[in-house]
Amino acid sequence: MSDEQPETIRSTGLGRGPGGRHYLPADDVTALLRSYARAWADHAVQIEEGCAREDAELDPRTLRALASVLERQADDMEVQFIVQRSEDGPPSA
């Protein structure tokens, strides 16, 4: 493995760069953020419907606010990725 290029673990997209630092594809990161946001929003609905576990410590409004923050962060990251890709130009073959 070169110190310049990350090594990719094919099955997950997880890469390892210089010094052993791990990397995930940008699309996987935003998908993960959106997945947490959906789970929190769904949990808010469960609390409102009385179907949530009794140990739920956050109220539905707080959960929705947190979910909204994660969605916005994912949106902002995707915009940054699009800008970066356009600045880098098309991938070389």
mmCIF file of N, CA and C in Angstrom:
data_model
loop_
_atom_site.group_PDB
_atom_site.id
_atom_site.type_symbol
_atom_site.label_atom_id
_atom_site.label_comp_id
_atom_site.label_asym_id
_atom_site.label_seq_id
_atom_site.Cartn_x
_atom_site.Cartn_y
_atom_site.Cartn_z
ATOM 1 N N MET A 1 0.846 -1.180 0.000
ATOM 2 C CA MET A 1 0.000 0.000 0.000
ATOM 3 C C MET A 1 0.883 1.233 0.000
ATOM 4 N N SER A 2 0.585 2.169 -0.864
ATOM 5 C CA SER A 2 1.298 3.436 -0.938
ATOM 6 C C SER A 2 0.847 4.346 0.189
ATOM 7 N N ASP A 3 1.760 5.181 0.691
ATOM 8 C CA ASP A 3 1.381 6.149 1.718
ATOM 9 C C ASP A 3 0.522 7.260 1.140
ATOM 10 N N GLU A 4 0.480 7.389 -0.171
ATOM 11 C CA GLU A 4 -0.262 8.469 -0.814
ATOM 12 C C GLU A 4 -1.714 8.102 -1.096
ATOM 13 N N GLN A 5 -1.986 6.858 -1.432
ATOM 14 C CA GLN A 5 -3.326 6.431 -1.827
ATOM 15 C C GLN A 5 -3.968 5.601 -0.731
ATOM 16 N N PRO A 6 -5.237 5.900 -0.390
ATOM 17 C CA PRO A 6 -5.912 5.071 0.605
ATOM 18 C C PRO A 6 -6.128 3.655 0.097
ATOM 19 N N GLU A 7 -6.026 2.695 0.998
ATOM 20 C CA GLU A 7 -6.345 1.308 0.683
ATOM 21 C C GLU A 7 -7.841 1.135 0.911
ATOM 22 N N THR A 8 -8.541 0.512 -0.028
ATOM 23 C CA THR A 8 -9.986 0.350 0.091
ATOM 24 C C THR A 8 -10.331 -1.079 0.463
ATOM 25 N N ILE A 9 -11.205 -1.218 1.429
ATOM 26 C CA ILE A 9 -11.759 -2.520 1.765
ATOM 27 C C ILE A 9 -12.994 -2.670 0.893
ATOM 28 N N ARG A 10 -12.928 -3.530 -0.109
ATOM 29 C CA ARG A 10 -13.924 -3.587 -1.183
ATOM 30 C C ARG A 10 -15.356 -3.779 -0.709
ATOM 31 N N SER A 11 -15.590 -4.619 0.270
ATOM 32 C CA SER A 11 -16.965 -4.956 0.632
ATOM 33 C C SER A 11 -17.715 -3.797 1.280
ATOM 34 N N THR A 12 -17.029 -2.873 1.915
ATOM 35 C CA THR A 12 -17.714 -1.804 2.631
ATOM 36 C C THR A 12 -17.459 -0.424 2.070
ATOM 37 N N GLY A 13 -16.445 -0.261 1.250
ATOM 38 C CA GLY A 13 -16.078 1.068 0.797
ATOM 39 C C GLY A 13 -15.189 1.781 1.796
ATOM 40 N N LEU A 14 -14.933 1.139 2.935
ATOM 41 C CA LEU A 14 -14.064 1.723 3.943
ATOM 42 C C LEU A 14 -12.640 1.736 3.422
ATOM 43 N N GLY A 15 -11.990 2.886 3.517
ATOM 44 C CA GLY A 15 -10.613 3.002 3.070
ATOM 45 C C GLY A 15 -9.706 3.342 4.231
ATOM 46 N N ARG A 16 -8.415 3.050 4.051
ATOM 47 C CA ARG A 16 -7.434 3.387 5.065
ATOM 48 C C ARG A 16 -6.312 4.161 4.386
ATOM 49 N N GLY A 17 -6.014 5.319 4.919
ATOM 50 C CA GLY A 17 -4.992 6.173 4.345
ATOM 51 C C GLY A 17 -3.723 6.156 5.165
ATOM 52 N N PRO A 18 -2.871 7.155 4.928
ATOM 53 C CA PRO A 18 -1.611 7.256 5.659
ATOM 54 C C PRO A 18 -1.846 7.269 7.171
ATOM 55 N N GLY A 19 -0.995 6.579 7.885
ATOM 56 C CA GLY A 19 -1.105 6.540 9.331
ATOM 57 C C GLY A 19 -2.253 5.690 9.835
ATOM 58 N N GLY A 20 -2.894 4.921 8.949
ATOM 59 C CA GLY A 20 -3.984 4.046 9.358
ATOM 60 C C GLY A 20 -5.328 4.738 9.521
ATOM 61 N N ARG A 21 -5.415 6.004 9.127
ATOM 62 C CA ARG A 21 -6.681 6.733 9.252
ATOM 63 C C ARG A 21 -7.722 6.127 8.312
ATOM 64 N N HIS A 22 -8.960 5.962 8.807
ATOM 65 C CA HIS A 22 -10.028 5.352 8.017
ATOM 66 C C HIS A 22 -10.867 6.407 7.306
ATOM 67 N N TYR A 23 -11.363 6.030 6.132
ATOM 68 C CA TYR A 23 -12.193 6.910 5.315
ATOM 69 C C TYR A 23 -13.403 6.140 4.813
ATOM 70 N N LEU A 24 -14.524 6.845 4.676
ATOM 71 C CA LEU A 24 -15.731 6.293 4.064
ATOM 72 C C LEU A 24 -16.077 7.126 2.841
ATOM 73 N N PRO A 25 -16.685 6.517 1.821
ATOM 74 C CA PRO A 25 -17.143 7.302 0.681
ATOM 75 C C PRO A 25 -18.147 8.364 1.136
ATOM 76 N N ALA A 26 -18.094 9.505 0.501
ATOM 77 C CA ALA A 26 -18.955 10.636 0.869
ATOM 78 C C ALA A 26 -20.428 10.247 0.854
ATOM 79 N N ASP A 27 -20.850 9.493 -0.137
ATOM 80 C CA ASP A 27 -22.257 9.081 -0.222
ATOM 81 C C ASP A 27 -22.666 8.224 0.974
ATOM 82 N N ASP A 28 -21.735 7.406 1.472
ATOM 83 C CA ASP A 28 -22.034 6.578 2.642
ATOM 84 C C ASP A 28 -22.199 7.430 3.899
ATOM 85 N N VAL A 29 -21.413 8.487 4.009
ATOM 86 C CA VAL A 29 -21.502 9.364 5.181
ATOM 87 C C VAL A 29 -22.852 10.074 5.205
ATOM 88 N N THR A 30 -23.251 10.653 4.078
ATOM 89 C CA THR A 30 -24.538 11.356 4.056
ATOM 90 C C THR A 30 -25.697 10.373 4.235
ATOM 91 N N ALA A 31 -25.569 9.169 3.687
ATOM 92 C CA ALA A 31 -26.612 8.153 3.884
ATOM 93 C C ALA A 31 -26.718 7.774 5.360
ATOM 94 N N LEU A 32 -25.594 7.690 6.048
ATOM 95 C CA LEU A 32 -25.604 7.375 7.468
ATOM 96 C C LEU A 32 -26.293 8.475 8.269
ATOM 97 N N LEU A 33 -25.975 9.730 7.963
ATOM 98 C CA LEU A 33 -26.628 10.846 8.653
ATOM 99 C C LEU A 33 -28.134 10.814 8.424
ATOM 100 N N ARG A 34 -28.540 10.577 7.176
ATOM 101 C CA ARG A 34 -29.971 10.532 6.862
ATOM 102 C C ARG A 34 -30.656 9.341 7.544
ATOM 103 N N SER A 35 -29.943 8.241 7.672
ATOM 104 C CA SER A 35 -30.493 7.071 8.345
ATOM 105 C C SER A 35 -30.769 7.368 9.822
ATOM 106 N N TYR A 36 -29.833 8.026 10.483
ATOM 107 C CA TYR A 36 -30.057 8.421 11.877
ATOM 108 C C TYR A 36 -31.219 9.403 11.974
ATOM 109 N N ALA A 37 -31.276 10.348 11.062
ATOM 110 C CA ALA A 37 -32.364 11.336 11.085
ATOM 111 C C ALA A 37 -33.722 10.652 10.951
ATOM 112 N N ARG A 38 -33.833 9.701 10.015
ATOM 113 C CA ARG A 38 -35.097 8.970 9.843
ATOM 114 C C ARG A 38 -35.454 8.178 11.103
ATOM 115 N N ALA A 39 -34.451 7.532 11.693
ATOM 116 C CA ALA A 39 -34.704 6.741 12.900
ATOM 117 C C ALA A 39 -35.201 7.627 14.034
ATOM 118 N N TRP A 40 -34.598 8.795 14.192
ATOM 119 C CA TRP A 40 -35.022 9.704 15.264
ATOM 120 C C TRP A 40 -36.423 10.248 14.997
ATOM 121 N N ALA A 41 -36.711 10.592 13.749
ATOM 122 C CA ALA A 41 -38.050 11.083 13.407
ATOM 123 C C ALA A 41 -39.092 9.984 13.635
ATOM 124 N N ASP A 42 -38.760 8.754 13.252
ATOM 125 C CA ASP A 42 -39.674 7.628 13.487
ATOM 126 C C ASP A 42 -39.899 7.408 14.982
ATOM 127 N N HIS A 43 -38.835 7.557 15.760
ATOM 128 C CA HIS A 43 -38.956 7.378 17.209
ATOM 129 C C HIS A 43 -39.856 8.460 17.809
ATOM 130 N N ALA A 44 -39.779 9.668 17.274
ATOM 131 C CA ALA A 44 -40.654 10.750 17.747
ATOM 132 C C ALA A 44 -42.119 10.375 17.532
ATOM 133 N N VAL A 45 -42.424 9.801 16.376
ATOM 134 C CA VAL A 45 -43.798 9.365 16.087
ATOM 135 C C VAL A 45 -44.213 8.269 17.067
ATOM 136 N N GLN A 46 -43.317 7.328 17.327
ATOM 137 C CA GLN A 46 -43.638 6.245 18.264
ATOM 138 C C GLN A 46 -43.942 6.786 19.660
ATOM 139 N N ILE A 47 -43.187 7.790 20.090
ATOM 140 C CA ILE A 47 -43.436 8.388 21.404
ATOM 141 C C ILE A 47 -44.824 9.019 21.422
ATOM 142 N N GLU A 48 -45.141 9.769 20.357
ATOM 143 C CA GLU A 48 -46.452 10.431 20.289
ATOM 144 C C GLU A 48 -47.602 9.429 20.279
ATOM 145 N N GLU A 49 -47.380 8.289 19.650
ATOM 146 C CA GLU A 49 -48.425 7.271 19.552
ATOM 147 C C GLU A 49 -48.443 6.336 20.757
ATOM 148 N N GLY A 50 -47.529 6.568 21.695
ATOM 149 C CA GLY A 50 -47.474 5.728 22.888
ATOM 150 C C GLY A 50 -46.875 4.361 22.660
ATOM 151 N N CYS A 51 -46.142 4.207 21.560
ATOM 152 C CA CYS A 51 -45.569 2.906 21.212
ATOM 153 C C CYS A 51 -44.081 2.801 21.543
ATOM 154 N N ALA A 52 -43.494 3.874 22.055
ATOM 155 C CA ALA A 52 -42.052 3.876 22.317
ATOM 156 C C ALA A 52 -41.755 3.188 23.643
ATOM 157 N N ARG A 53 -40.505 2.787 23.781
ATOM 158 C CA ARG A 53 -40.072 2.223 25.061
ATOM 159 C C ARG A 53 -40.283 3.257 26.161
ATOM 160 N N GLU A 54 -40.492 2.788 27.342
ATOM 161 C CA GLU A 54 -40.764 3.686 28.461
ATOM 162 C C GLU A 54 -39.549 4.498 28.875
ATOM 163 N N ASP A 55 -38.355 4.063 28.496
ATOM 164 C CA ASP A 55 -37.148 4.779 28.914
ATOM 165 C C ASP A 55 -36.732 5.879 27.932
ATOM 166 N N ALA A 56 -37.625 6.248 27.017
ATOM 167 C CA ALA A 56 -37.315 7.327 26.072
ATOM 168 C C ALA A 56 -37.102 8.621 26.854
ATOM 169 N N GLU A 57 -35.916 9.210 26.691
ATOM 170 C CA GLU A 57 -35.570 10.388 27.481
ATOM 171 C C GLU A 57 -35.775 11.700 26.737
ATOM 172 N N LEU A 58 -35.937 11.646 25.424
ATOM 173 C CA LEU A 58 -36.116 12.872 24.649
ATOM 174 C C LEU A 58 -37.558 12.987 24.184
ATOM 175 N N ASP A 59 -38.056 14.200 24.206
ATOM 176 C CA ASP A 59 -39.421 14.413 23.743
ATOM 177 C C ASP A 59 -39.440 14.461 22.212
ATOM 178 N N PRO A 60 -40.596 14.257 21.595
ATOM 179 C CA PRO A 60 -40.694 14.223 20.133
ATOM 180 C C PRO A 60 -40.176 15.495 19.462
ATOM 181 N N ARG A 61 -40.444 16.644 20.056
ATOM 182 C CA ARG A 61 -39.992 17.907 19.448
ATOM 183 C C ARG A 61 -38.462 17.957 19.378
ATOM 184 N N THR A 62 -37.803 17.534 20.441
ATOM 185 C CA THR A 62 -36.339 17.513 20.456
ATOM 186 C C THR A 62 -35.803 16.527 19.430
ATOM 187 N N LEU A 63 -36.406 15.343 19.363
ATOM 188 C CA LEU A 63 -35.966 14.350 18.382
ATOM 189 C C LEU A 63 -36.105 14.875 16.959
ATOM 190 N N ARG A 64 -37.226 15.539 16.677
ATOM 191 C CA ARG A 64 -37.421 16.096 15.329
ATOM 192 C C ARG A 64 -36.399 17.198 15.039
ATOM 193 N N ALA A 65 -36.087 18.004 16.045
ATOM 194 C CA ALA A 65 -35.087 19.063 15.859
ATOM 195 C C ALA A 65 -33.720 18.454 15.560
ATOM 196 N N LEU A 66 -33.351 17.416 16.284
ATOM 197 C CA LEU A 66 -32.075 16.744 16.033
ATOM 198 C C LEU A 66 -32.057 16.101 14.645
ATOM 199 N N ALA A 67 -33.169 15.475 14.268
ATOM 200 C CA ALA A 67 -33.266 14.861 12.943
ATOM 201 C C ALA A 67 -33.113 15.917 11.858
ATOM 202 N N SER A 68 -33.715 17.068 12.066
ATOM 203 C CA SER A 68 -33.620 18.158 11.094
ATOM 204 C C SER A 68 -32.183 18.652 10.953
ATOM 205 N N VAL A 69 -31.473 18.741 12.073
ATOM 206 C CA VAL A 69 -30.067 19.164 12.031
ATOM 207 C C VAL A 69 -29.242 18.168 11.221
ATOM 208 N N LEU A 70 -29.452 16.877 11.445
ATOM 209 C CA LEU A 70 -28.701 15.873 10.684
ATOM 210 C C LEU A 70 -29.022 15.947 9.198
ATOM 211 N N GLU A 71 -30.289 16.143 8.852
ATOM 212 C CA GLU A 71 -30.673 16.278 7.438
ATOM 213 C C GLU A 71 -29.976 17.481 6.804
ATOM 214 N N ARG A 72 -29.960 18.606 7.517
ATOM 215 C CA ARG A 72 -29.296 19.808 6.982
ATOM 216 C C ARG A 72 -27.796 19.583 6.828
ATOM 217 N N GLN A 73 -27.182 18.896 7.788
ATOM 218 C CA GLN A 73 -25.758 18.606 7.669
ATOM 219 C C GLN A 73 -25.487 17.719 6.462
ATOM 220 N N ALA A 74 -26.330 16.727 6.245
ATOM 221 C CA ALA A 74 -26.175 15.862 5.073
ATOM 222 C C ALA A 74 -26.347 16.670 3.793
ATOM 223 N N ASP A 75 -27.344 17.556 3.754
ATOM 224 C CA ASP A 75 -27.546 18.418 2.581
ATOM 225 C C ASP A 75 -26.319 19.290 2.329
ATOM 226 N N ASP A 76 -25.812 19.924 3.390
ATOM 227 C CA ASP A 76 -24.640 20.797 3.253
ATOM 228 C C ASP A 76 -23.424 20.022 2.763
ATOM 229 N N MET A 77 -23.236 18.820 3.293
ATOM 230 C CA MET A 77 -22.106 18.000 2.855
ATOM 231 C C MET A 77 -22.240 17.642 1.382
ATOM 232 N N GLU A 78 -23.449 17.279 0.952
ATOM 233 C CA GLU A 78 -23.644 16.918 -0.452
ATOM 234 C C GLU A 78 -23.351 18.095 -1.367
ATOM 235 N N VAL A 79 -23.738 19.295 -0.964
ATOM 236 C CA VAL A 79 -23.420 20.484 -1.759
ATOM 237 C C VAL A 79 -21.906 20.651 -1.849
ATOM 238 N N GLN A 80 -21.214 20.489 -0.731
ATOM 239 C CA GLN A 80 -19.758 20.612 -0.742
ATOM 240 C C GLN A 80 -19.122 19.555 -1.637
ATOM 241 N N PHE A 81 -19.656 18.335 -1.608
ATOM 242 C CA PHE A 81 -19.116 17.271 -2.455
ATOM 243 C C PHE A 81 -19.327 17.590 -3.933
ATOM 244 N N ILE A 82 -20.494 18.126 -4.272
ATOM 245 C CA ILE A 82 -20.778 18.492 -5.664
ATOM 246 C C ILE A 82 -19.821 19.579 -6.126
ATOM 247 N N VAL A 83 -19.614 20.578 -5.290
ATOM 248 C CA VAL A 83 -18.682 21.660 -5.632
ATOM 249 C C VAL A 83 -17.281 21.095 -5.818
ATOM 250 N N GLN A 84 -16.857 20.235 -4.905
ATOM 251 C CA GLN A 84 -15.517 19.645 -4.996
ATOM 252 C C GLN A 84 -15.364 18.846 -6.286
ATOM 253 N N ARG A 85 -16.383 18.030 -6.619
ATOM 254 C CA ARG A 85 -16.316 17.235 -7.850
ATOM 255 C C ARG A 85 -16.230 18.128 -9.080
ATOM 256 N N SER A 86 -16.988 19.227 -9.086
ATOM 257 C CA SER A 86 -16.966 20.108 -10.252
ATOM 258 C C SER A 86 -15.623 20.819 -10.369
ATOM 259 N N GLU A 87 -14.991 21.117 -9.246
ATOM 260 C CA GLU A 87 -13.670 21.750 -9.281
ATOM 261 C C GLU A 87 -12.597 20.767 -9.718
ATOM 262 N N ASP A 88 -12.772 19.486 -9.344
ATOM 263 C CA ASP A 88 -11.789 18.464 -9.694
ATOM 264 C C ASP A 88 -11.897 18.029 -11.148
ATOM 265 N N GLY A 89 -13.050 18.245 -11.758
ATOM 266 C CA GLY A 89 -13.258 17.795 -13.128
ATOM 267 C C GLY A 89 -13.670 16.336 -13.161
ATOM 268 N N PRO A 90 -13.924 15.818 -14.363
ATOM 269 C CA PRO A 90 -14.366 14.422 -14.483
ATOM 270 C C PRO A 90 -13.256 13.462 -14.055
ATOM 271 N N PRO A 91 -13.645 12.287 -13.521
ATOM 272 C CA PRO A 91 -12.628 11.306 -13.121
ATOM 273 C C PRO A 91 -11.866 10.799 -14.330
ATOM 274 N N SER A 92 -10.591 10.524 -14.131
ATOM 275 C CA SER A 92 -9.775 10.008 -15.236
ATOM 276 C C SER A 92 -10.020 8.520 -15.385
ATOM 277 N N ALA A 93 -9.927 8.054 -16.615
ATOM 278 C CA ALA A 93 -10.202 6.642 -16.902
ATOM 279 C C ALA A 93 -9.027 5.770 -16.579
#
